[in-house]
Amino acid sequence: MALNLNYAANTYLAVTIPASSQYYMQSPAALAELHPAAAYVGQVGELSDVQLVSIPKAQWESLETEIVAAFENVGKVDVQTPKQRVKRGGDEL
């Protein structure tokens, strides 16, 4: 299932949950409880230990350090950036 992500409105964090964190491995949606601005989005592909959460852009811009710290207490945090498509020039076709 492909996730419908809106990078214009949200910042997305991929949280890698260590195997030792059984609570979040069994209930990944509970990650949204780590910060009031967070919303659980879902699992990243087939990686059961990597979960995606979203943060509204306005809150991310003012609370980035606080939000990252809250999720780093659980596991590794990677801020996701949208993939940019490269426009081909006429001579490359």
CSV table of C-alpha atoms in Angstrom, one decimal, residues 12-18 21-44 47-55 66-78:
chain,number,residue,atom,x,y,z
A,12,TYR,CA,7.8,13.2,7.9
A,13,LEU,CA,10.0,11.3,10.3
A,14,ALA,CA,11.1,7.7,9.8
A,15,VAL,CA,11.6,6.2,13.2
A,16,THR,CA,13.6,3.0,13.3
A,17,ILE,CA,12.5,1.0,16.4
A,18,PRO,CA,15.1,-1.2,18.1
A,21,SER,CA,11.5,-1.9,22.3
A,22,GLN,CA,8.7,-4.5,22.3
A,23,TYR,CA,6.0,-2.0,23.2
A,24,TYR,CA,6.5,0.1,20.0
A,25,MET,CA,7.2,-3.0,17.9
A,26,GLN,CA,3.8,-4.4,18.8
A,27,SER,CA,2.0,-1.0,18.9
A,28,PRO,CA,3.7,1.3,16.4
A,29,ALA,CA,0.7,3.7,16.3
A,30,ALA,CA,1.6,4.6,19.9
A,31,LEU,CA,4.6,6.6,18.5
A,32,ALA,CA,2.1,9.4,17.9
A,33,GLU,CA,1.8,9.7,21.7
A,34,LEU,CA,5.4,10.8,22.0
A,35,HIS,CA,4.7,14.4,21.0
A,36,PRO,CA,1.3,16.3,20.7
A,37,ALA,CA,2.2,17.4,17.2
A,38,ALA,CA,2.8,13.9,15.9
A,39,ALA,CA,0.4,11.8,13.8
A,40,TYR,CA,1.1,8.1,13.0
A,41,VAL,CA,1.2,7.5,9.2
A,42,GLY,CA,2.2,3.9,8.9
A,43,GLN,CA,4.9,1.3,8.2
A,44,VAL,CA,7.7,2.1,5.7
A,47,LEU,CA,10.3,-2.8,7.1
A,48,SER,CA,8.3,-3.6,10.3
A,49,ASP,CA,10.9,-1.8,12.5
A,50,VAL,CA,10.6,1.5,10.5
A,51,GLN,CA,7.5,3.6,11.1
A,52,LEU,CA,6.5,7.0,9.6
A,53,VAL,CA,5.1,9.9,11.6
A,54,SER,CA,4.0,13.3,10.4
A,55,ILE,CA,4.4,16.7,11.9
A,66,GLU,CA,12.1,19.1,20.9
A,67,ILE,CA,10.3,16.8,18.5
A,68,VAL,CA,13.4,15.0,17.3
A,69,ALA,CA,14.5,14.5,21.0
A,70,ALA,CA,11.1,12.9,21.8
A,71,PHE,CA,11.5,10.3,19.1
A,72,GLU,CA,15.2,9.7,19.6
A,73,ASN,CA,14.3,8.4,23.1
A,74,VAL,CA,12.7,5.4,21.2
A,75,GLY,CA,15.1,4.9,18.2
A,76,LYS,CA,16.9,6.4,15.2
A,77,VAL,CA,15.1,9.3,13.6
A,78,ASP,CA,15.5,10.3,9.9
